[in-house]
Coordinates of C-alpha atoms in Angstrom, one line a residue:
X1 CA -144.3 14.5 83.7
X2 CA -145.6 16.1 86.4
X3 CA -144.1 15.0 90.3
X4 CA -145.0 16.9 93.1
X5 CA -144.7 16.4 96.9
X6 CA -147.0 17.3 99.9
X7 CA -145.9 17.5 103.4
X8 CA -148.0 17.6 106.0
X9 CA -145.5 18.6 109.4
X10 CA -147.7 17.7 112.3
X11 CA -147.8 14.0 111.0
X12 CA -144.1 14.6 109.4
X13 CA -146.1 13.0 106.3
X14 CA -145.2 13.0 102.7
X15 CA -148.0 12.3 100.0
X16 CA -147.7 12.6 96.1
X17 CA -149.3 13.7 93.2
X18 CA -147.7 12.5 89.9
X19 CA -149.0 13.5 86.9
X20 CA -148.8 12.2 82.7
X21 CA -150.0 15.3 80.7
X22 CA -150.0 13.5 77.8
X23 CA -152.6 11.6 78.8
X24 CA -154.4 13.9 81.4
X25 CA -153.4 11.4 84.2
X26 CA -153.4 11.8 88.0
X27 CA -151.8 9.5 90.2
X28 CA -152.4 9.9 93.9
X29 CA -149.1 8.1 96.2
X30 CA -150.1 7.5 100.0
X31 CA -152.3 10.8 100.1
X32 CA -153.8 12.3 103.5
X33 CA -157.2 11.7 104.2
X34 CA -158.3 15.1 103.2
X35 CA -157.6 15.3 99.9
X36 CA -158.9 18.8 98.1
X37 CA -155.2 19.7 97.7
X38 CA -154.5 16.9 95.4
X39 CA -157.8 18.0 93.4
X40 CA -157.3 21.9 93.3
X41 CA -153.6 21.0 91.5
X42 CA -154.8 17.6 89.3
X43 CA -157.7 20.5 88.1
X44 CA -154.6 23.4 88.0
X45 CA -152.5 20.9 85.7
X46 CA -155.1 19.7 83.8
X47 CA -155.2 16.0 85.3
X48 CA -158.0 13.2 85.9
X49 CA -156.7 11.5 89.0
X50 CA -157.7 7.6 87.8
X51 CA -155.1 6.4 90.2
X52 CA -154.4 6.2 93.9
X53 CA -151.4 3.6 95.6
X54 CA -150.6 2.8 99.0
X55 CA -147.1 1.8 99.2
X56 CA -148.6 -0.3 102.6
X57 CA -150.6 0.1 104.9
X58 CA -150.1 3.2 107.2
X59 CA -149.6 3.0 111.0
X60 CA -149.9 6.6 111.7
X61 CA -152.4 8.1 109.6
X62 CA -155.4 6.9 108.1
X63 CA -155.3 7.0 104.1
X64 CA -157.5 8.7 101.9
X65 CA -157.6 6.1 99.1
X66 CA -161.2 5.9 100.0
X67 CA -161.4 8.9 99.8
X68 CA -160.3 9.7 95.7
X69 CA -161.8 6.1 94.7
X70 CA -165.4 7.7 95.8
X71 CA -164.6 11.2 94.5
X72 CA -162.7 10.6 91.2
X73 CA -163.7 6.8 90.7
X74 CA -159.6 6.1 91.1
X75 CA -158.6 2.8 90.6
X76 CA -156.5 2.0 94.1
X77 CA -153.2 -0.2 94.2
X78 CA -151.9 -2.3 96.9
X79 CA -148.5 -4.1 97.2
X80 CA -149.9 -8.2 95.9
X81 CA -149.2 -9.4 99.6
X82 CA -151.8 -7.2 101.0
X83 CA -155.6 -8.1 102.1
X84 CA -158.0 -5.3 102.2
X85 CA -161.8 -5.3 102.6
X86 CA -162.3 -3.2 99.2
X87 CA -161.4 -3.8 95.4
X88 CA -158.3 -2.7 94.9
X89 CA -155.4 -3.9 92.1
X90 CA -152.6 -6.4 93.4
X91 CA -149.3 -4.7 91.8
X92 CA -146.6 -7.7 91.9
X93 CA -142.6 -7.1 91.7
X94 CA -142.1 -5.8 87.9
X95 CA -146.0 -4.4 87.1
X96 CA -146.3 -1.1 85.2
X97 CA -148.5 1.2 84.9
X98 CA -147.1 2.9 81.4
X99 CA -148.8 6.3 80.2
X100 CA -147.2 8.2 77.1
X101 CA -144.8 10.4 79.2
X102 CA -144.5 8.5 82.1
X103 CA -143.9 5.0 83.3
X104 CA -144.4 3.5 86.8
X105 CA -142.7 0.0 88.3
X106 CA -143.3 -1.9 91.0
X107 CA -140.8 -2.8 93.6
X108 CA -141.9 -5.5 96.0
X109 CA -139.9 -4.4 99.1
X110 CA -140.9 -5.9 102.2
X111 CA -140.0 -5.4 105.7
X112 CA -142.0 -2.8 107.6
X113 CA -144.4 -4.8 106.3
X114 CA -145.1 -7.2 104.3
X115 CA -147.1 -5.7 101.7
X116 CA -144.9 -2.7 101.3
X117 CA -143.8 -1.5 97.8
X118 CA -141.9 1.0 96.3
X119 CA -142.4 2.6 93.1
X120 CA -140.0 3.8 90.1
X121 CA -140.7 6.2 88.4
X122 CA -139.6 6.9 84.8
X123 CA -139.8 10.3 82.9
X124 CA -140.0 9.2 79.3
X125 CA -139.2 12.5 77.3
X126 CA -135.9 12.6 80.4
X127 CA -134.6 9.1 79.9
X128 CA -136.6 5.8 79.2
X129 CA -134.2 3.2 80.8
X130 CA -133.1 4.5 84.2
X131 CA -135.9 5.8 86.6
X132 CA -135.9 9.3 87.6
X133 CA -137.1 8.8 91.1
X134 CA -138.2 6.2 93.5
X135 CA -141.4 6.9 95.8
X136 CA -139.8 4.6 98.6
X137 CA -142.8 4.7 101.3
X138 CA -141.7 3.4 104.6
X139 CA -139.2 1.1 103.0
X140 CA -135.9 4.1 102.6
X141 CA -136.1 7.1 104.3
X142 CA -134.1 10.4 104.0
X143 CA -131.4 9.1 107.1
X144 CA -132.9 5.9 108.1
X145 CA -135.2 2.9 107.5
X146 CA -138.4 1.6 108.2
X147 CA -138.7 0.2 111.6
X148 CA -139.4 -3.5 111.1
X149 CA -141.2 -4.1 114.3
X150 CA -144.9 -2.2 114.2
X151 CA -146.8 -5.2 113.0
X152 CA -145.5 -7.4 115.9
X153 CA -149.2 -7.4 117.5
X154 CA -150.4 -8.4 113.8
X155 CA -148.1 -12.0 113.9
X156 CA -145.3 -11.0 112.5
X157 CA -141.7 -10.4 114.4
X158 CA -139.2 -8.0 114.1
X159 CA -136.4 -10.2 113.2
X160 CA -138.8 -11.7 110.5
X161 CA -139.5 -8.3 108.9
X162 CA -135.6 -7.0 109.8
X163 CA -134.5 -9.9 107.1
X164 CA -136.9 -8.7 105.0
X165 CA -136.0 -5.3 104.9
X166 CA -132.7 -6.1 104.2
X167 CA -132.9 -8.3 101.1
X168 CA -135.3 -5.3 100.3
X169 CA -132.7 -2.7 100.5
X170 CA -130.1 -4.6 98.5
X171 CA -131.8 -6.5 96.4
X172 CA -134.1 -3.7 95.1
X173 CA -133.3 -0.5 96.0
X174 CA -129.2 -0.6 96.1
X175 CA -129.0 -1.4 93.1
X176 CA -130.7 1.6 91.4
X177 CA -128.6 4.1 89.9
X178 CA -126.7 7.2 92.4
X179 CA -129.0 9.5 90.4
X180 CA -132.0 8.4 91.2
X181 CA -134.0 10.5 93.6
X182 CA -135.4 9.1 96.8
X183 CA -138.8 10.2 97.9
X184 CA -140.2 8.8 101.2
X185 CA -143.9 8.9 102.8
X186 CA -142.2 10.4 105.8
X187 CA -139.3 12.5 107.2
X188 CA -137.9 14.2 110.8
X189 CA -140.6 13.7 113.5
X190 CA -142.3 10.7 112.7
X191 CA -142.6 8.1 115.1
X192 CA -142.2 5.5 111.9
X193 CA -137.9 5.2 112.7
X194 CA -135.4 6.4 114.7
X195 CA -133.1 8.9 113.2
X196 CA -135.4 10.4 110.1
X197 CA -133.6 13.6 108.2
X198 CA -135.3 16.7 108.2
X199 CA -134.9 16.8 104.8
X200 CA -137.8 15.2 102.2
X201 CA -135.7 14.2 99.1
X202 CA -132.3 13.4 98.6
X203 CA -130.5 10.7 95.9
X204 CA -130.0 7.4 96.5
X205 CA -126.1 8.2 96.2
X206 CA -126.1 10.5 98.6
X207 CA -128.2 7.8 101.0
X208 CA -125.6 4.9 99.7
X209 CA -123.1 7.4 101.6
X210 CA -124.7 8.7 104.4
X211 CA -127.2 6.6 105.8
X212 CA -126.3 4.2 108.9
X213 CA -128.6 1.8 107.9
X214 CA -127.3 1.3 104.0
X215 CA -123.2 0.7 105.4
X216 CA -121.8 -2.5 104.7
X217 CA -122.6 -5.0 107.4
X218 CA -124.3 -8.5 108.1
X219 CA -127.9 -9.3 107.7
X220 CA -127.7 -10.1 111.4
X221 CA -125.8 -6.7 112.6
X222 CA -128.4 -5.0 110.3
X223 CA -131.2 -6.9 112.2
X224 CA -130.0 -5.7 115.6
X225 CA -129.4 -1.9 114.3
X226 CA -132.7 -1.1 113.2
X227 CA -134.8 -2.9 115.9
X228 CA -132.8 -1.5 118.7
X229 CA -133.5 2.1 120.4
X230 CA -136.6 2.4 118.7
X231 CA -139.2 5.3 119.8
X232 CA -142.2 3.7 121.5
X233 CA -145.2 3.4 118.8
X234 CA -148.7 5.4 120.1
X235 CA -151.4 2.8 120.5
X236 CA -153.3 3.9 117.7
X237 CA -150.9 2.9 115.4
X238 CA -151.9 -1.1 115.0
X239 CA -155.8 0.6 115.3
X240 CA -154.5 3.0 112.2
X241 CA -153.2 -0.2 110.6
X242 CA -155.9 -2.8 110.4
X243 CA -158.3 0.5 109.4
X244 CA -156.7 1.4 106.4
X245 CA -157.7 -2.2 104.9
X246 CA -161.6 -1.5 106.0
X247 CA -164.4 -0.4 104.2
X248 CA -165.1 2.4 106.5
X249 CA -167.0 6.1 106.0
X250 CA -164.9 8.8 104.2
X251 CA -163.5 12.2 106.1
X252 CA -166.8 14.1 104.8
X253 CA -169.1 12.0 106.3
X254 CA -167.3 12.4 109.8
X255 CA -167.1 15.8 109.9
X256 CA -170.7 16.2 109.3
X257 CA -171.3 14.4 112.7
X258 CA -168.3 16.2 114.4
X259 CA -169.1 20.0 113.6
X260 CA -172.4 19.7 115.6
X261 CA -172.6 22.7 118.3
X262 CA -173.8 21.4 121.8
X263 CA -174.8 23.7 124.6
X264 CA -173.2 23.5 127.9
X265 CA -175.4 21.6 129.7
X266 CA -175.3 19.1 127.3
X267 CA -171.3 18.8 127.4
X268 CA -171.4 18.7 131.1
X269 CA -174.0 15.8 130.9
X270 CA -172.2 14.0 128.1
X271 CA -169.1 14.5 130.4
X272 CA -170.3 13.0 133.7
X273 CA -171.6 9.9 130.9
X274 CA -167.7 9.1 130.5
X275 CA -167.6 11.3 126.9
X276 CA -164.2 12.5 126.7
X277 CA -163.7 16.4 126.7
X278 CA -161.2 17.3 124.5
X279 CA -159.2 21.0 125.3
X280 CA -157.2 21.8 122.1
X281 CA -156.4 25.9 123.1
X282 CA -152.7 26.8 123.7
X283 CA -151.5 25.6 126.8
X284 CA -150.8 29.1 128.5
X285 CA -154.9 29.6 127.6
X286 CA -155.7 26.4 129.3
X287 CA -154.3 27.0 132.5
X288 CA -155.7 30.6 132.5
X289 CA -158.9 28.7 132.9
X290 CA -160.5 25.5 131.5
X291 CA -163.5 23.4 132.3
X292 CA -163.1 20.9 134.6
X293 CA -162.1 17.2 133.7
X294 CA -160.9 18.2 130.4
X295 CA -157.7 17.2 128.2
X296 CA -155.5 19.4 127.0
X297 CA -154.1 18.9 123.4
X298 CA -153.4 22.0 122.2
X299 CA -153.0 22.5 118.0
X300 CA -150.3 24.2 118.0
X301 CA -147.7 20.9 118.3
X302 CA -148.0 16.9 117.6
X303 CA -152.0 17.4 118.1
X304 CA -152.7 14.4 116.3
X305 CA -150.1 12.0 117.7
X306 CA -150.7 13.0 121.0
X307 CA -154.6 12.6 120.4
X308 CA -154.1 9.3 119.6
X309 CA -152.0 8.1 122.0
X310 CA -153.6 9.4 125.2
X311 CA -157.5 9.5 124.1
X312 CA -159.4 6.7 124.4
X313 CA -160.9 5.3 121.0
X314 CA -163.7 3.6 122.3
X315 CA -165.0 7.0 124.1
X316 CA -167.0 9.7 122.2
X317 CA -165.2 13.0 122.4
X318 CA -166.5 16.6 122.7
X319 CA -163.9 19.4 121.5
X320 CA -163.7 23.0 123.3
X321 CA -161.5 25.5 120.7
X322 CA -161.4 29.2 120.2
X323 CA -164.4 29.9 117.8
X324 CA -163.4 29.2 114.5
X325 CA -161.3 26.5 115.0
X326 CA -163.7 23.4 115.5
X327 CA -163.0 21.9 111.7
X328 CA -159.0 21.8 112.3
X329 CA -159.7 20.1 115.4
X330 CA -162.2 17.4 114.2
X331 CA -160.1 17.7 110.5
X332 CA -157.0 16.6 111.9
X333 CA -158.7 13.5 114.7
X334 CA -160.4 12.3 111.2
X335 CA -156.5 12.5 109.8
X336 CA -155.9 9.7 112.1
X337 CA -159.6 8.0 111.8
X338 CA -160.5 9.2 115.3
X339 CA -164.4 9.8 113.9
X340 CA -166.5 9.4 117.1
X341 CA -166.0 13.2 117.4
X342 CA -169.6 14.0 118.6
X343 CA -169.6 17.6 118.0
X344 CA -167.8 21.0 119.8
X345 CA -168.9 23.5 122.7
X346 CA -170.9 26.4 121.0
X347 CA -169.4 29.8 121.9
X348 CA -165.7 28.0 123.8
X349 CA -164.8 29.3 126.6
X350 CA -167.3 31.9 126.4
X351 CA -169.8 29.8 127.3
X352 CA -168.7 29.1 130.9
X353 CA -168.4 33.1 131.7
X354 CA -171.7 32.6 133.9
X355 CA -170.3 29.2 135.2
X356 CA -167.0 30.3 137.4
X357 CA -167.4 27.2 139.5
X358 CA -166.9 24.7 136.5
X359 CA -163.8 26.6 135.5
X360 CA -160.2 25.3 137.1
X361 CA -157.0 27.0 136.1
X362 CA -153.6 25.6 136.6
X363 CA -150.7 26.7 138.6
X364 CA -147.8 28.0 136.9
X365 CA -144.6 28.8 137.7
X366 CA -141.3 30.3 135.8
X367 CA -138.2 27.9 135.7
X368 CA -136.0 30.4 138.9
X369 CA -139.7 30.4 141.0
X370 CA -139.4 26.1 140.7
X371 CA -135.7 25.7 141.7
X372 CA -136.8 27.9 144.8
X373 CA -139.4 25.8 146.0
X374 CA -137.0 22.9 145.1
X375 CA -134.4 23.9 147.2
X376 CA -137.0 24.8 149.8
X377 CA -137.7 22.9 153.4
X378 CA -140.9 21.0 151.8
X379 CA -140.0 20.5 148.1
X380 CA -141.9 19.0 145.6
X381 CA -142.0 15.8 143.4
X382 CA -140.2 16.8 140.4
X383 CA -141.8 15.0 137.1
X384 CA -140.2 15.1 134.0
X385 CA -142.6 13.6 131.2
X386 CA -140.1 13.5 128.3
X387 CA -138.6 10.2 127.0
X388 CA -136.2 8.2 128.1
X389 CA -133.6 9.4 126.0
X390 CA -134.7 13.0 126.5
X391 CA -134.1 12.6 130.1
X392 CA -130.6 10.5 130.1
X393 CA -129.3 13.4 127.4
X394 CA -129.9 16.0 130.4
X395 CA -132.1 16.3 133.3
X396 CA -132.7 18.6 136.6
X397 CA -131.4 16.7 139.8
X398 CA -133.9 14.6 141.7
X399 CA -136.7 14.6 139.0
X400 CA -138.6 11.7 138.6
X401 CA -138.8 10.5 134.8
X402 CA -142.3 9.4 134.1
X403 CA -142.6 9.4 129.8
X404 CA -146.1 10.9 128.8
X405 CA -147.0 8.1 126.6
X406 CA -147.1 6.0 130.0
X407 CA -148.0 8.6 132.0
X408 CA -151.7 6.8 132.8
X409 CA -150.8 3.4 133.2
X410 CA -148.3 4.7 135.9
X411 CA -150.3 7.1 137.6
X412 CA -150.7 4.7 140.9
X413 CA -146.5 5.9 140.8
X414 CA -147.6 9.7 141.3
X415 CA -148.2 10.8 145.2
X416 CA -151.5 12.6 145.9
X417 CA -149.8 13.7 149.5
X418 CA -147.2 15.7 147.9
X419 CA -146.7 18.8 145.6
X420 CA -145.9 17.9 142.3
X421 CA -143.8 20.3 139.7
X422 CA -144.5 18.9 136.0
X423 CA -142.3 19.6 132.9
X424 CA -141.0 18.5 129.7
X425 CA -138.7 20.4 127.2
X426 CA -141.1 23.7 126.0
X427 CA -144.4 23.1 128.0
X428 CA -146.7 21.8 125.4
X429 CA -146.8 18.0 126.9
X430 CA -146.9 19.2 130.2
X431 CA -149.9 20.8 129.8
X432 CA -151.2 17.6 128.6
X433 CA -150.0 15.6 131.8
X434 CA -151.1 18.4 134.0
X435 CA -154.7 17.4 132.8
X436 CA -154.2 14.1 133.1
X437 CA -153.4 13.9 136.6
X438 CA -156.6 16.4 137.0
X439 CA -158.9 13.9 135.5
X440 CA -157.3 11.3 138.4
X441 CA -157.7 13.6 141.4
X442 CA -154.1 15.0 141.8
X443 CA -154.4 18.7 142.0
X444 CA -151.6 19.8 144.1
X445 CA -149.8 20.7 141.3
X446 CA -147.0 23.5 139.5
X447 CA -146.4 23.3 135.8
X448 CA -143.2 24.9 134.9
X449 CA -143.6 27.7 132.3
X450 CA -141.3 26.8 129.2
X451 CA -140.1 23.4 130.2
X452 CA -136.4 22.7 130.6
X453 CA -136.2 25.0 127.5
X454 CA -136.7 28.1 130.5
X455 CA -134.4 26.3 133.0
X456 CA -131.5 26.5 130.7
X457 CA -132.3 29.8 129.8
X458 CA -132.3 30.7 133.4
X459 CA -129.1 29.1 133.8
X460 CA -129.6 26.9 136.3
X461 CA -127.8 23.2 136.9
X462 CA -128.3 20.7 134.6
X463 CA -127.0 16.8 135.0
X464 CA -125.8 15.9 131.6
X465 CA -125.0 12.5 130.0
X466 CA -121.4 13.6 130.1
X467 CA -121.4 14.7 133.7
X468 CA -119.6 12.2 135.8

């Protein structure tokens, strides 16, 4: 038997290819939407991948089920409670799918969603009658649970799903022996819960010991742990949700559209026509220079997650990268099924080296050169963009906390008659709020090099949760 695990870090995203080499047998768990990985190794190990499973339906990526049934005809499964707009296979509480080496089982296990399963599975030539593993999707993480409350907009509440989860836990998945291993769809940095390991395996003992969410307590108390404190979900997630049951084109297809080449003139037209203008260089490169009205989202951090949560789905988008670099940037929109891509400047930045009055660059300033102007006779507006939590852990005195994520529904709170100095923990959000508050006419503005990252560094004062 053949398990191996994928993790894809931007989207903090575990996918999985198990494999029966008795019978030549792929199986494809929760895979990304680009999938040549999981056909370069089923080719390496000598598999046919007839499979693919969705232990539910992802919030934060778009799946590429679609993707292996039209490539390797796969045959793809679905918990029994789910509704999807193609043929799939309905796997109920105690189905198998039993190959010579290997055996899988179905575990209905409700609760971040209703259709969510998780899967056992059995190495024959190890042990027959206890499972070797248990592929636990969104339903057991390494540290936490599945929040319970992402399908709210889809008629279901949090307190309904909370109870499920936790007849879920202990009726399916506490029972299982300590051995067993535990392998999750995600780990430290998704948005999916609230205190994810950064770890990507563990055993279900070692989770019986160490995970807050498996102690002893009340259905009730369990109901009010894991809906409270929860990170705010991107917008794109219900979007991401309700796509991944659709008949919809595959990542190919998209990227044919999105690698187009379109001359300057064209961009600048397509701009001034409400086509968003997507920036995804470094941020020190972007505020060397950039082209006006554009949005930083640099690839270098939560590209995706930030893509989707402050670009506007029903807008085309144009991307400006460094040459070479056009693919990854439409690759991983697709990843969350942001397809209306329409292509990329040709030549970059190059190609506004005749046009100096379309180029803006941003203001910058190290952590000591802000606290002078701060402690200056005419300081400026201090805006912190972290979270919440982010800021009450530790924060610079007087800054104003406005969270990225809410950044433009709040922009009426920013002044346009005062200096503003923007920063977040390293400088890569920043960047993106700088060029939001472009876009809406705020220019008088000083990013802080290196975030509050630089500021500590620097030494300077800091008001801490424990500070009195």
């Amino acid at each position: 038997m053949i398990l191996k695990q994928y993790y894809l870090g931007c989207l903090a995203h575990a996918s999985y290819l198990l494999g029966d080499e008795a019978s030549a047998t792929g199986v494809v768990v929760d895979p990304q939407r680009d999938i040549q990985q999981y056909l370069v190794d089923a080719e390496k190990f000598g598999l046919m991948i007839r499979h693919v499973f969705l232990t539910h339906f992802h919030a934060d990526f778009l799946a590429g089920h679609l993707e292996l049934r039209d490539r390797c005809g796969a045959r793809i499964h679905l918990g029994a409670q789910a509704k999807a707009e193609y043929a799939f296979v309905p796997m109920k509480d105690g189905d198998t799918l039993d190959f010579p080496g290997m055996r899988l089982q179905i575990l209905e296990t409700p609760g971040h969603t209703i259709e969510s399963i998780s899967i056992l599975v059995f190495d024959l030539a190890r042990d027959s009658s206890k499972p070797y593993a248990v592929l636990t999707g969104d339903t057991l993480f390494i540290g936490d649970v599945g929040r319970p409350d992402l399908r709210a907009s889809l008629g279901w509440t949090a307190a309904d799903l909370g109870a499920r989860l936790y007849d879920s836990l202990h009726e399916k998945l506490l029972p299982l022996p300590d051995e067993t291993l535990v392998y999750p769809a995600h780990g430290a940095g998704s948005l999916c819960g609230k205190q994810l390991s950064s770890d990507t395996v563990s055993s279900l003992g070692d989770q019986r010991r160490m995970n807050y969410a498996l102690q002893p307590m009340s259905k009730e108390a369990f109901i009010a742990l894991v809906t409270a404190d929860q990170p705010d979900a991107p917008p794109y997630f219900t979007y991401d949700a309700i796509l991944n049951t659709r008949e919809r084109p595959t990542l190919d297809q998209n990227l044919e559209q999105a690698l187009r080449p379109i001359e300057l003139d064209e961009v600048i037209r397509l701009g001034d026509a409400g086509v968003q203008v997507l920036d995804v260089r470094d941020p020190a490169e972007y505020a060397k220079g950039h082209l006006a009205g554009s949005l930083n989202i640099g690839l270098g951090g939560q590209y995706a997650t930030w893509a989707g949560t402050v670009l506007d789905r029903a807008r085309p988008i144009v991307i400006i990268a460094e040459p070479g670099r056009e693919q990854e940037a439409a690759l991983r929109l697709g990843r969350i099924g942001f397809d209306h891509v329409k292509g990329f400047l040709r030549g970059g930045m190059e190609a506004l080296a005749d046009r100096p009055d379309l180029v803006w660059p941003t203001e910058r300033a190290s952590a000591p050169m802000v606290a002078d102007e701060l402690a200056g006779g005419d300081p400026p507006l201090l805006l912190d963009i972290r979270n919440p939590r982010e800021w009450t852990a530790k924060h610079i005195d007087g800054s104003v906390n406005v969270p990225l994520n809410h950044l433009q529904e709040r922009i009426a709170e920013i002044p346009r008659d005062r200096r503003v100095a923007v920063h977040c923990a390293g400088g890569y959000r920043s960047s993106i709020a700088v060029s939001i508050l472009h876009q809406h006419g705020i220019s008088n503005l000083i990013e802080m090099a290196g975030g509050l990252a630089a500021w500590e560094a620097a030494r300077l004062p800091l008001v801490t949760a424990a500070s009195p």
